[in-house]
């Protein structure tokens, strides 16, 4: 396991990304600006070639024409009738094109643009002669060198200042992690009363800290139970043995839960790290970069769903389902969920047999979560072309909902085990589809919170068969 300082890794990663951005922007600015300046120079020469046509039409003499065109670092050579004249060294004042000059000429017919070293030339036939206008790009190159020097100095200062600021910012950002580490160390030394008590339990760190506090509370409860059982064991040896077994089982479940949570979180965290390292190391093309970014978002959402499921399981274990019960039309609710699943699994056949107006007492959102989990699992387990049958009826004074699919089914030894936390009969399929192995555990806990049951039964023919029973609402 790599134990490099997280602070240094974050600072190095941010500075590396900033350096890449600054270098990329600097290169783009130099390329674009250099191209624009050269294009402007070429356009200026072409404009003067067009202006030469106007002057020639006005009957201006060859030497006068050359003198009028010279200036702004532009030299002129005009060959006509075997004689060659050159523009004078005291040209027309900068920017003065003389009366009647064209302000701008996009193109000049017959103009030929050539490049020789750092000089750009435009050759044009004017009044039977050959006119050549040329200018040096040395000024442009000098300006670009000066710009690059400014970019390097400014970029270096930016990176230094950013590094100093990041040192303080990352330190503040890592304070919750430091607090968790201190509390974990206190727990290893026997302290059990400490809590993180997050100020914002809805944030990512807040939810993790809340789950950590809930875990500590459950651990303390288990330890208190174990101590009470040990005290009672003084009165009866058999009672003490049973209590010790209960405490050992609770600790084993806790260790297993922590191991499962660590395993589930390791996958999205490893995916995030791999994607981030690829972005920083390889600087991939835009399409690959967008694909990596989407993958990072999906891994983050997967970790967030796992934390939400763990928090819900914790509340259900403590007897707090967080719902207000009211009459719910289970028939209408089931039809709505089936319609949603039919759209998601269009290649599968959905059969629906629902009695009219089966009213139960509960929370509509939680009940919809149960039904959605059952039908979603059935859709996942059923291959395209298969069928899923959903029935709802009143049986022995209770509402009974059954979901049957034509998939591979659930082996008899696993029909009770699948309701345990983090149990997956097909780990590869569940992982690919983002499942955490908590869906059926949460569904059964919600069913029990509503006074009902959720079971996996022997199928009528093939596939899996789940039955949900709920007490009817009082008239």
CSV table of C-alpha atoms in Angstrom, one decimal:
chain,number,residue,atom,x,y,z
A,1,UNK,CA,0.0,0.0,0.0
A,2,UNK,CA,1.3,3.4,-1.0
A,3,UNK,CA,1.7,5.7,2.0
A,4,UNK,CA,2.8,8.9,0.4
A,5,UNK,CA,1.4,12.0,2.1
A,6,UNK,CA,-2.1,12.7,0.8
A,7,UNK,CA,-1.4,16.4,1.2
A,8,UNK,CA,1.7,16.2,-1.0
A,9,UNK,CA,-0.1,14.1,-3.6
A,10,UNK,CA,-3.0,16.5,-3.8
A,11,UNK,CA,-0.7,19.6,-4.1
A,12,UNK,CA,1.5,17.9,-6.7
A,13,UNK,CA,-1.5,16.8,-8.7
A,14,UNK,CA,-3.1,20.2,-8.7
A,15,UNK,CA,0.2,21.9,-9.6
A,16,UNK,CA,0.9,19.4,-12.3
A,17,UNK,CA,-2.6,20.1,-13.8
A,18,UNK,CA,-2.0,23.9,-13.5
A,19,UNK,CA,1.3,23.6,-15.2
A,20,UNK,CA,-0.2,21.6,-18.1
A,21,UNK,CA,-3.0,24.2,-18.4
A,22,UNK,CA,-0.5,27.1,-18.4
A,23,UNK,CA,1.8,25.5,-20.9
A,24,UNK,CA,-1.1,24.6,-23.2
A,25,UNK,CA,-2.6,28.1,-23.0
A,26,UNK,CA,0.8,29.7,-23.6
A,27,UNK,CA,1.4,27.6,-26.7
A,28,UNK,CA,-2.1,28.4,-28.0
A,29,UNK,CA,-1.6,32.1,-27.4
A,30,UNK,CA,1.8,32.1,-29.2
A,31,UNK,CA,0.5,30.1,-32.1
A,32,UNK,CA,-2.7,32.2,-32.5
A,33,UNK,CA,-1.1,35.5,-31.9
A,34,UNK,CA,1.9,34.7,-34.2
A,35,UNK,CA,-0.5,33.6,-37.0
A,36,UNK,CA,-2.6,36.7,-36.6
A,37,UNK,CA,0.3,39.1,-36.7
A,38,UNK,CA,1.7,37.4,-39.8
A,39,UNK,CA,-1.7,37.5,-41.4
A,40,UNK,CA,-2.0,41.2,-40.5
A,41,UNK,CA,1.4,41.9,-42.1
A,42,UNK,CA,0.4,40.0,-45.3
A,43,UNK,CA,-2.9,41.9,-45.4
A,44,UNK,CA,-1.1,45.2,-45.0
A,45,UNK,CA,1.1,44.4,-48.0
A,46,UNK,CA,-1.9,43.3,-50.1
A,47,UNK,CA,-3.7,46.5,-49.1
A,48,UNK,CA,-0.7,48.6,-50.4
A,49,UNK,CA,-0.6,46.5,-53.6
A,50,UNK,CA,-4.3,47.4,-54.1
A,51,UNK,CA,-3.5,51.1,-53.3
A,52,UNK,CA,-0.7,50.9,-56.0
A,53,UNK,CA,-3.4,50.1,-58.6
A,54,UNK,CA,-5.3,53.2,-57.6
A,55,UNK,CA,-2.2,55.4,-57.7
A,56,UNK,CA,-1.2,54.0,-61.1
A,57,UNK,CA,-4.7,54.7,-62.5
A,58,UNK,CA,-4.3,58.3,-61.3
A,59,UNK,CA,-1.1,58.6,-63.4
A,60,UNK,CA,1.4,58.9,-60.6
A,61,UNK,CA,5.0,58.6,-61.8
A,62,UNK,CA,6.9,55.4,-60.9
A,63,UNK,CA,9.3,57.0,-58.4
A,64,UNK,CA,6.5,58.9,-56.7
A,65,UNK,CA,4.4,55.7,-56.6
A,66,UNK,CA,7.2,53.8,-54.9
A,67,UNK,CA,7.8,56.7,-52.4
A,68,UNK,CA,4.1,56.8,-51.6
A,69,UNK,CA,4.0,53.1,-50.8
A,70,UNK,CA,7.1,53.0,-48.7
A,71,UNK,CA,6.7,53.2,-44.9
A,72,UNK,CA,5.8,51.2,-41.8
A,73,UNK,CA,8.8,48.9,-42.3
A,74,UNK,CA,7.7,48.2,-45.9
A,75,UNK,CA,10.2,48.5,-48.7
A,76,UNK,CA,9.2,48.9,-52.4
A,77,UNK,CA,10.8,47.9,-55.6
A,78,UNK,CA,9.1,49.0,-58.9
A,79,UNK,CA,10.4,47.7,-62.3
A,80,UNK,CA,8.8,49.3,-65.4
A,81,UNK,CA,10.2,49.6,-68.9
A,82,UNK,CA,13.5,48.0,-67.9
A,83,UNK,CA,14.2,50.5,-65.2
A,84,UNK,CA,13.9,49.8,-61.5
A,85,UNK,CA,13.1,52.4,-58.9
A,86,UNK,CA,13.2,52.0,-55.1
A,87,UNK,CA,11.1,53.6,-52.4
A,88,UNK,CA,12.8,56.6,-50.7
A,89,UNK,CA,14.1,56.4,-47.1
A,90,UNK,CA,11.9,59.3,-45.9
A,91,UNK,CA,8.5,57.7,-46.6
A,92,UNK,CA,5.0,59.0,-46.3
A,93,UNK,CA,4.1,59.5,-42.5
A,94,UNK,CA,3.0,56.3,-40.8
A,95,UNK,CA,-0.6,55.4,-41.6
A,96,UNK,CA,-1.0,58.0,-44.4
A,97,UNK,CA,-2.1,56.3,-47.6
A,98,UNK,CA,-2.8,59.5,-49.4
A,99,UNK,CA,-6.1,60.8,-50.8
A,100,UNK,CA,-8.3,58.3,-52.5
A,101,UNK,CA,-6.6,55.3,-50.9
A,102,UNK,CA,-8.6,52.1,-50.4
A,103,UNK,CA,-9.1,51.6,-46.6
A,104,UNK,CA,-8.9,47.8,-47.0
A,105,UNK,CA,-8.6,45.3,-49.8
A,106,UNK,CA,-9.4,41.8,-49.1
A,107,UNK,CA,-7.9,40.4,-52.3
A,108,UNK,CA,-5.9,41.9,-55.2
A,109,UNK,CA,-6.1,40.1,-58.5
A,110,UNK,CA,-2.7,38.9,-59.7
A,111,UNK,CA,-0.9,39.5,-56.4
A,112,UNK,CA,1.7,36.8,-55.5
A,113,UNK,CA,2.7,36.3,-51.9
A,114,UNK,CA,6.2,34.8,-51.2
A,115,UNK,CA,8.3,34.1,-48.1
A,116,UNK,CA,12.1,34.3,-48.1
A,117,UNK,CA,13.7,33.8,-44.7
A,118,UNK,CA,12.0,36.3,-42.3
A,119,UNK,CA,10.8,38.6,-45.1
A,120,UNK,CA,7.3,38.5,-46.6
A,121,UNK,CA,6.8,39.8,-50.1
A,122,UNK,CA,3.9,40.6,-52.3
A,123,UNK,CA,4.4,41.0,-56.1
A,124,UNK,CA,1.8,42.8,-58.3
A,125,UNK,CA,1.7,43.9,-61.9
A,126,UNK,CA,0.9,47.6,-61.9
A,127,UNK,CA,0.7,49.8,-65.1
A,128,UNK,CA,2.8,47.4,-67.1
A,129,UNK,CA,5.5,47.1,-64.5
A,130,UNK,CA,6.3,44.8,-61.6
A,131,UNK,CA,5.8,46.1,-58.1
A,132,UNK,CA,7.3,44.3,-55.1
A,133,UNK,CA,6.4,45.2,-51.5
A,134,UNK,CA,8.3,43.4,-48.7
A,135,UNK,CA,8.5,43.6,-44.9
A,136,UNK,CA,10.5,41.8,-42.2
A,137,UNK,CA,8.9,39.5,-39.6
A,138,UNK,CA,11.7,40.2,-37.2
A,139,UNK,CA,9.5,42.5,-35.2
A,140,UNK,CA,6.8,39.8,-34.9
A,141,UNK,CA,9.4,37.3,-33.7
A,142,UNK,CA,10.8,39.7,-31.1
A,143,UNK,CA,7.3,40.4,-29.8
A,144,UNK,CA,6.6,36.7,-29.5
A,145,UNK,CA,9.9,36.1,-27.7
A,146,UNK,CA,9.0,38.9,-25.2
A,147,UNK,CA,5.5,37.4,-24.8
A,148,UNK,CA,6.9,34.0,-24.1
A,149,UNK,CA,9.3,35.5,-21.5
A,150,UNK,CA,6.4,37.2,-19.7
A,151,UNK,CA,4.3,33.9,-19.9
A,152,UNK,CA,7.2,31.9,-18.3
A,153,UNK,CA,7.8,34.4,-15.5
A,154,UNK,CA,4.0,34.9,-14.8
A,155,UNK,CA,3.4,31.1,-15.0
A,156,UNK,CA,6.3,30.4,-12.5
A,157,UNK,CA,4.9,33.0,-10.1
A,158,UNK,CA,1.4,31.6,-10.5
A,159,UNK,CA,2.6,28.1,-9.7
A,160,UNK,CA,4.6,29.3,-6.6
A,161,UNK,CA,1.7,31.3,-5.2
A,162,UNK,CA,-0.8,28.5,-5.9
A,163,UNK,CA,1.5,26.0,-4.2
A,164,UNK,CA,1.7,28.2,-1.1
A,165,UNK,CA,-2.1,28.7,-1.1
A,166,UNK,CA,-2.7,25.0,-1.6
A,167,UNK,CA,-0.6,24.1,1.4
A,168,UNK,CA,-3.0,26.0,3.7
A,169,UNK,CA,-6.2,25.1,1.8
A,170,UNK,CA,-5.4,21.3,1.7
A,171,UNK,CA,-4.5,21.5,5.4
A,172,UNK,CA,-8.0,22.9,6.1
A,173,UNK,CA,-9.7,20.4,3.8
A,174,UNK,CA,-8.0,17.5,5.5
A,175,UNK,CA,-9.0,18.4,9.0
A,176,UNK,CA,-12.0,16.1,9.0
A,177,UNK,CA,-9.7,13.2,8.0
A,178,UNK,CA,-7.3,14.2,10.8
A,179,UNK,CA,-10.2,14.2,13.3
A,180,UNK,CA,-11.3,10.7,12.1
A,181,UNK,CA,-7.7,9.4,12.5
A,182,UNK,CA,-7.5,10.8,16.1
A,183,UNK,CA,-10.8,9.2,17.0
A,184,UNK,CA,-9.8,5.9,15.5
A,185,UNK,CA,-6.5,6.0,17.5
A,186,UNK,CA,-8.5,6.8,20.7
A,187,UNK,CA,-10.8,3.8,20.0
A,188,UNK,CA,-7.8,1.5,19.7
A,189,UNK,CA,-6.6,2.7,23.1
A,190,UNK,CA,-10.0,1.8,24.7
A,191,UNK,CA,-11.9,5.1,24.4
A,192,UNK,CA,-15.4,4.5,23.2
A,193,UNK,CA,-17.2,7.7,24.1
A,194,UNK,CA,-15.8,9.9,21.3
A,195,UNK,CA,-18.0,11.0,18.4
A,196,UNK,CA,-17.3,13.0,15.2
A,197,UNK,CA,-20.8,14.7,15.3
A,198,UNK,CA,-20.6,16.3,11.8
A,199,UNK,CA,-22.0,19.8,11.5
A,200,UNK,CA,-23.4,19.1,8.0
A,201,UNK,CA,-24.6,15.5,7.9
A,202,UNK,CA,-25.8,15.8,4.3
A,203,UNK,CA,-22.3,16.4,2.7
A,204,UNK,CA,-20.1,13.5,1.6
A,205,UNK,CA,-17.7,13.8,4.6
A,206,UNK,CA,-20.7,14.5,6.9
A,207,UNK,CA,-22.5,11.2,5.8
A,208,UNK,CA,-19.3,9.2,6.2
A,209,UNK,CA,-18.7,10.7,9.6
A,210,UNK,CA,-22.4,10.0,10.5
A,211,UNK,CA,-22.0,6.4,9.4
A,212,UNK,CA,-18.8,6.2,11.5
A,213,UNK,CA,-20.7,7.5,14.6
A,214,UNK,CA,-23.5,5.1,14.0
A,215,UNK,CA,-21.0,2.3,13.7
A,216,UNK,CA,-19.4,3.3,17.0
A,217,UNK,CA,-22.8,3.5,18.7
A,218,UNK,CA,-23.6,0.0,17.5
A,219,UNK,CA,-20.2,-1.2,18.7
A,220,UNK,CA,-20.7,0.3,22.1
A,221,UNK,CA,-24.2,-1.2,22.3
A,222,UNK,CA,-22.7,-4.6,21.4
A,223,UNK,CA,-20.0,-4.2,24.0
A,224,UNK,CA,-22.5,-3.1,26.7
A,225,UNK,CA,-24.7,-6.1,25.8
A,226,UNK,CA,-21.6,-8.3,26.2
A,227,UNK,CA,-20.7,-6.8,29.6
A,228,UNK,CA,-24.3,-7.2,30.8
A,229,UNK,CA,-24.4,-10.8,29.6
A,230,UNK,CA,-21.1,-11.4,31.5
A,231,UNK,CA,-22.7,-10.0,34.7
A,232,UNK,CA,-25.8,-12.1,34.3
A,233,UNK,CA,-23.5,-15.1,33.7
A,234,UNK,CA,-22.6,-15.0,37.4
A,235,UNK,CA,-26.2,-16.1,38.2
A,236,UNK,CA,-26.4,-18.8,35.5
A,237,UNK,CA,-23.6,-20.3,33.6
A,238,UNK,CA,-25.8,-21.2,30.7
A,239,UNK,CA,-27.1,-17.7,30.4
A,240,UNK,CA,-23.5,-16.4,30.4
A,241,UNK,CA,-22.5,-18.8,27.6
A,242,UNK,CA,-25.5,-17.7,25.5
A,243,UNK,CA,-24.7,-14.0,26.1
A,244,UNK,CA,-21.1,-14.5,25.2
A,245,UNK,CA,-22.1,-16.2,21.9
A,246,UNK,CA,-24.5,-13.4,21.1
A,247,UNK,CA,-21.7,-10.8,21.7
A,248,UNK,CA,-19.2,-12.8,19.6
A,249,UNK,CA,-21.8,-13.0,16.8
A,250,UNK,CA,-22.4,-9.3,17.0
A,251,UNK,CA,-18.7,-8.5,16.8
A,252,UNK,CA,-18.3,-11.0,14.0
A,253,UNK,CA,-21.1,-9.3,12.1
A,254,UNK,CA,-19.5,-5.9,12.8
A,255,UNK,CA,-16.2,-7.1,11.5
A,256,UNK,CA,-17.8,-8.6,8.4
A,257,UNK,CA,-19.8,-5.4,7.8
A,258,UNK,CA,-16.6,-3.3,8.0
A,259,UNK,CA,-14.8,-5.7,5.7
A,260,UNK,CA,-17.7,-5.6,3.2
A,261,UNK,CA,-17.9,-1.9,3.3
A,262,UNK,CA,-14.2,-1.5,2.8
A,263,UNK,CA,-14.3,-3.9,-0.1
A,264,UNK,CA,-17.2,-2.1,-1.7
A,265,UNK,CA,-15.6,1.3,-1.3
A,266,UNK,CA,-12.3,0.2,-2.5
A,267,UNK,CA,-13.6,-0.4,-6.0
A,268,UNK,CA,-14.9,3.1,-6.7
A,269,UNK,CA,-12.0,4.7,-4.9
A,270,UNK,CA,-9.5,2.7,-7.0
A,271,UNK,CA,-11.4,3.6,-10.1
A,272,UNK,CA,-11.3,7.3,-9.3
A,273,UNK,CA,-7.5,7.1,-8.5
A,274,UNK,CA,-6.8,5.3,-11.7
A,275,UNK,CA,-8.8,7.7,-13.9
A,276,UNK,CA,-7.2,10.7,-12.2
A,277,UNK,CA,-3.7,9.3,-12.6
A,278,UNK,CA,-4.4,8.6,-16.3
A,279,UNK,CA,-5.6,12.2,-16.8
A,280,UNK,CA,-2.5,13.6,-15.2
A,281,UNK,CA,0.0,11.2,-16.7
A,282,UNK,CA,-1.1,10.6,-20.3
A,283,UNK,CA,-3.0,13.9,-21.1
A,284,UNK,CA,-5.4,11.9,-23.3
A,285,UNK,CA,-7.4,13.2,-26.2
A,286,UNK,CA,-10.7,15.0,-25.6
A,287,UNK,CA,-12.9,11.9,-26.2
A,288,UNK,CA,-10.8,9.7,-23.9
A,289,UNK,CA,-10.7,12.5,-21.3
A,290,UNK,CA,-14.5,12.9,-21.4
A,291,UNK,CA,-14.8,9.1,-21.0
A,292,UNK,CA,-12.5,9.1,-18.0
A,293,UNK,CA,-14.5,12.0,-16.5
A,294,UNK,CA,-17.8,10.2,-16.9
A,295,UNK,CA,-16.3,7.1,-15.3
A,296,UNK,CA,-15.1,9.2,-12.3
A,297,UNK,CA,-18.6,10.6,-11.9
A,298,UNK,CA,-20.1,7.1,-12.1
A,299,UNK,CA,-17.7,5.8,-9.5
A,300,UNK,CA,-18.5,8.8,-7.2
A,301,UNK,CA,-22.2,8.2,-7.6
A,302,UNK,CA,-21.7,4.5,-6.8
A,303,UNK,CA,-19.9,5.3,-3.6
A,304,UNK,CA,-22.6,7.8,-2.7
A,305,UNK,CA,-25.3,5.2,-3.2
A,306,UNK,CA,-23.5,2.8,-1.0
A,307,UNK,CA,-23.2,5.4,1.8
A,308,UNK,CA,-26.9,6.2,1.4
A,309,UNK,CA,-27.9,2.5,1.6
A,310,UNK,CA,-25.7,2.0,4.7
A,311,UNK,CA,-27.3,5.0,6.4
A,312,UNK,CA,-30.8,3.7,5.6
A,313,UNK,CA,-29.9,0.2,7.0
A,314,UNK,CA,-28.6,1.8,10.1
A,315,UNK,CA,-31.9,3.7,10.7
A,316,UNK,CA,-33.9,0.6,10.0
A,317,UNK,CA,-31.8,-1.4,12.4
A,318,UNK,CA,-32.5,1.2,15.1
A,319,UNK,CA,-36.2,1.1,14.4
A,320,UNK,CA,-36.4,4.5,12.8
A,321,UNK,CA,-37.8,4.1,9.2
A,322,UNK,CA,-38.3,7.9,9.0
A,323,UNK,CA,-41.7,7.5,7.4
A,324,UNK,CA,-45.3,8.7,8.2
A,325,UNK,CA,-47.8,6.0,7.5
A,326,UNK,CA,-51.0,6.8,5.6
A,327,UNK,CA,-53.4,4.8,3.4
A,328,UNK,CA,-51.7,3.8,0.1
A,329,UNK,CA,-53.3,2.3,-3.0
A,330,UNK,CA,-50.9,-0.6,-3.5
A,331,UNK,CA,-52.7,-1.5,-6.8
A,332,UNK,CA,-52.0,1.9,-8.4
A,333,UNK,CA,-48.4,1.9,-7.0
A,334,UNK,CA,-47.7,-1.5,-8.5
A,335,UNK,CA,-49.1,-0.5,-11.9
A,336,UNK,CA,-46.8,2.5,-12.0
A,337,UNK,CA,-43.7,0.6,-11.1
A,338,UNK,CA,-44.5,-2.1,-13.7
A,339,UNK,CA,-44.9,0.6,-16.3
A,340,UNK,CA,-41.5,2.0,-15.4
A,341,UNK,CA,-39.8,-1.4,-15.6
A,342,UNK,CA,-41.5,-2.2,-18.9
A,343,UNK,CA,-39.8,0.9,-20.4
A,344,UNK,CA,-36.4,-0.2,-19.0
A,345,UNK,CA,-36.8,-3.8,-20.2
A,346,UNK,CA,-38.7,-3.4,-23.4
A,347,UNK,CA,-37.4,-6.8,-24.7
A,348,UNK,CA,-39.0,-8.6,-21.9
A,349,UNK,CA,-42.7,-9.5,-21.5
A,350,UNK,CA,-44.4,-8.1,-18.4
A,351,UNK,CA,-47.7,-9.7,-17.3
A,352,UNK,CA,-49.8,-7.9,-14.7
A,353,UNK,CA,-52.7,-9.3,-12.6
A,354,UNK,CA,-53.6,-6.7,-10.0
A,355,UNK,CA,-56.8,-6.6,-7.9
A,356,UNK,CA,-58.6,-3.2,-7.9
A,357,UNK,CA,-57.9,-0.8,-5.0
A,358,UNK,CA,-55.8,-2.8,-2.5
A,359,UNK,CA,-55.2,-0.3,0.3
A,360,UNK,CA,-52.4,-0.7,2.9
A,361,UNK,CA,-51.1,1.5,5.6
A,362,UNK,CA,-47.6,2.8,5.0
A,363,UNK,CA,-45.2,5.2,3.3
A,364,UNK,CA,-45.7,5.3,-0.4
A,365,UNK,CA,-42.1,6.1,-1.2
A,366,UNK,CA,-40.8,3.2,0.9
A,367,UNK,CA,-43.4,0.8,-0.5
A,368,UNK,CA,-42.4,1.8,-4.1
A,369,UNK,CA,-38.8,1.2,-3.2
A,370,UNK,CA,-39.7,-2.4,-2.2
A,371,UNK,CA,-41.7,-3.1,-5.4
A,372,UNK,CA,-39.1,-1.4,-7.6
A,373,UNK,CA,-36.3,-3.6,-6.1
A,374,UNK,CA,-38.3,-6.8,-6.7
A,375,UNK,CA,-39.2,-5.9,-10.3
A,376,UNK,CA,-35.7,-4.4,-11.0
A,377,UNK,CA,-34.1,-7.7,-9.8
A,378,UNK,CA,-36.5,-9.7,-11.9
A,379,UNK,CA,-35.8,-7.6,-15.0
A,380,UNK,CA,-32.0,-8.0,-14.5
A,381,UNK,CA,-32.3,-11.7,-14.0
A,382,UNK,CA,-34.5,-12.2,-17.0
A,383,UNK,CA,-32.9,-12.5,-20.4
A,384,UNK,CA,-34.4,-10.7,-23.4
A,385,UNK,CA,-37.5,-12.5,-24.6
A,386,UNK,CA,-38.2,-13.8,-21.1
A,387,UNK,CA,-41.3,-13.0,-19.1
A,388,UNK,CA,-42.0,-11.4,-15.7
A,389,UNK,CA,-45.4,-11.9,-14.0
A,390,UNK,CA,-46.6,-9.6,-11.2
A,391,UNK,CA,-49.8,-10.4,-9.2
A,392,UNK,CA,-51.5,-8.6,-6.4
A,393,UNK,CA,-54.5,-9.9,-4.4
A,394,UNK,CA,-56.0,-10.0,-1.0
A,395,UNK,CA,-55.2,-13.3,0.7
A,396,UNK,CA,-56.3,-14.2,4.2
A,397,UNK,CA,-57.0,-10.6,5.1
A,398,UNK,CA,-53.6,-9.3,3.9
A,399,UNK,CA,-52.3,-7.8,0.7
A,400,UNK,CA,-50.1,-10.3,-1.1
A,401,UNK,CA,-47.8,-9.2,-4.0
A,402,UNK,CA,-45.9,-11.9,-6.0
A,403,UNK,CA,-43.2,-11.3,-8.6
A,404,UNK,CA,-42.2,-14.3,-10.8
A,405,UNK,CA,-39.6,-14.3,-13.5
A,406,UNK,CA,-38.3,-16.8,-16.1
A,407,UNK,CA,-34.6,-16.2,-15.2
A,408,UNK,CA,-32.1,-18.6,-13.7
A,409,UNK,CA,-33.8,-18.6,-10.4
A,410,UNK,CA,-32.4,-18.8,-6.8
A,411,UNK,CA,-31.0,-22.1,-5.5
A,412,UNK,CA,-32.9,-23.4,-2.5
A,413,UNK,CA,-30.0,-23.1,0.0
A,414,UNK,CA,-29.6,-19.4,-1.0
A,415,UNK,CA,-33.3,-18.3,-0.7
A,416,UNK,CA,-32.8,-17.0,2.8
A,417,UNK,CA,-29.1,-16.0,2.4
A,418,UNK,CA,-29.9,-13.5,-0.4
A,419,UNK,CA,-31.5,-11.2,2.2
A,420,UNK,CA,-28.3,-10.8,4.1
A,421,UNK,CA,-26.2,-7.7,3.5
A,422,UNK,CA,-23.7,-7.6,0.6
A,423,UNK,CA,-24.8,-11.1,-0.7
A,424,UNK,CA,-24.6,-11.4,-4.5
A,425,UNK,CA,-25.4,-14.7,-6.2
A,426,UNK,CA,-23.8,-13.4,-9.4
A,427,UNK,CA,-21.0,-10.9,-8.3
A,428,UNK,CA,-19.8,-10.1,-11.8
A,429,UNK,CA,-23.3,-9.1,-13.0
A,430,UNK,CA,-24.1,-7.1,-9.9
A,431,UNK,CA,-20.9,-5.3,-10.0
A,432,UNK,CA,-21.3,-4.4,-13.7
A,433,UNK,CA,-24.7,-2.9,-13.0
A,434,UNK,CA,-23.7,-1.0,-9.9
A,435,UNK,CA,-25.5,-3.1,-7.3
A,436,UNK,CA,-24.2,-3.0,-3.7
A,437,UNK,CA,-25.8,-6.2,-2.4
A,438,UNK,CA,-28.0,-4.2,0.0
A,439,UNK,CA,-31.2,-4.0,-2.1
A,440,UNK,CA,-33.0,-7.1,-0.8
A,441,UNK,CA,-31.8,-6.5,2.8
A,442,UNK,CA,-33.3,-3.0,2.7
A,443,UNK,CA,-36.5,-4.3,1.0
A,444,UNK,CA,-37.1,-6.9,3.8
A,445,UNK,CA,-36.3,-4.4,6.5
A,446,UNK,CA,-38.8,-1.9,5.0
A,447,UNK,CA,-41.4,-4.7,4.7
A,448,UNK,CA,-40.9,-5.6,8.4
A,449,UNK,CA,-41.1,-1.9,9.3
A,450,UNK,CA,-44.6,-1.9,7.7
A,451,UNK,CA,-45.6,-5.0,9.7
A,452,UNK,CA,-45.2,-7.3,6.7
A,453,UNK,CA,-42.9,-10.0,5.3
A,454,UNK,CA,-40.7,-10.5,2.3
A,455,UNK,CA,-39.8,-14.1,1.2
A,456,UNK,CA,-38.2,-15.9,-1.7
A,457,UNK,CA,-40.4,-19.0,-2.4
A,458,UNK,CA,-40.2,-22.2,-4.4
A,459,UNK,CA,-41.0,-21.2,-8.0
A,460,UNK,CA,-44.1,-22.5,-9.7
A,461,UNK,CA,-42.2,-23.5,-12.8
A,462,UNK,CA,-38.8,-21.8,-13.4
A,463,UNK,CA,-37.1,-18.7,-12.4
A,464,UNK,CA,-37.3,-16.8,-9.1
A,465,UNK,CA,-40.5,-16.1,-7.0
A,466,UNK,CA,-40.8,-13.4,-4.4
A,467,UNK,CA,-43.8,-12.7,-2.2
A,468,UNK,CA,-44.5,-9.5,-0.2
A,469,UNK,CA,-47.3,-9.5,2.3
A,470,UNK,CA,-48.6,-6.4,4.1
A,471,UNK,CA,-51.5,-5.8,6.5
A,472,UNK,CA,-54.5,-4.0,4.9
A,473,UNK,CA,-55.3,-0.5,5.9
A,474,UNK,CA,-58.0,-0.1,8.5
A,475,UNK,CA,-61.3,1.0,7.1
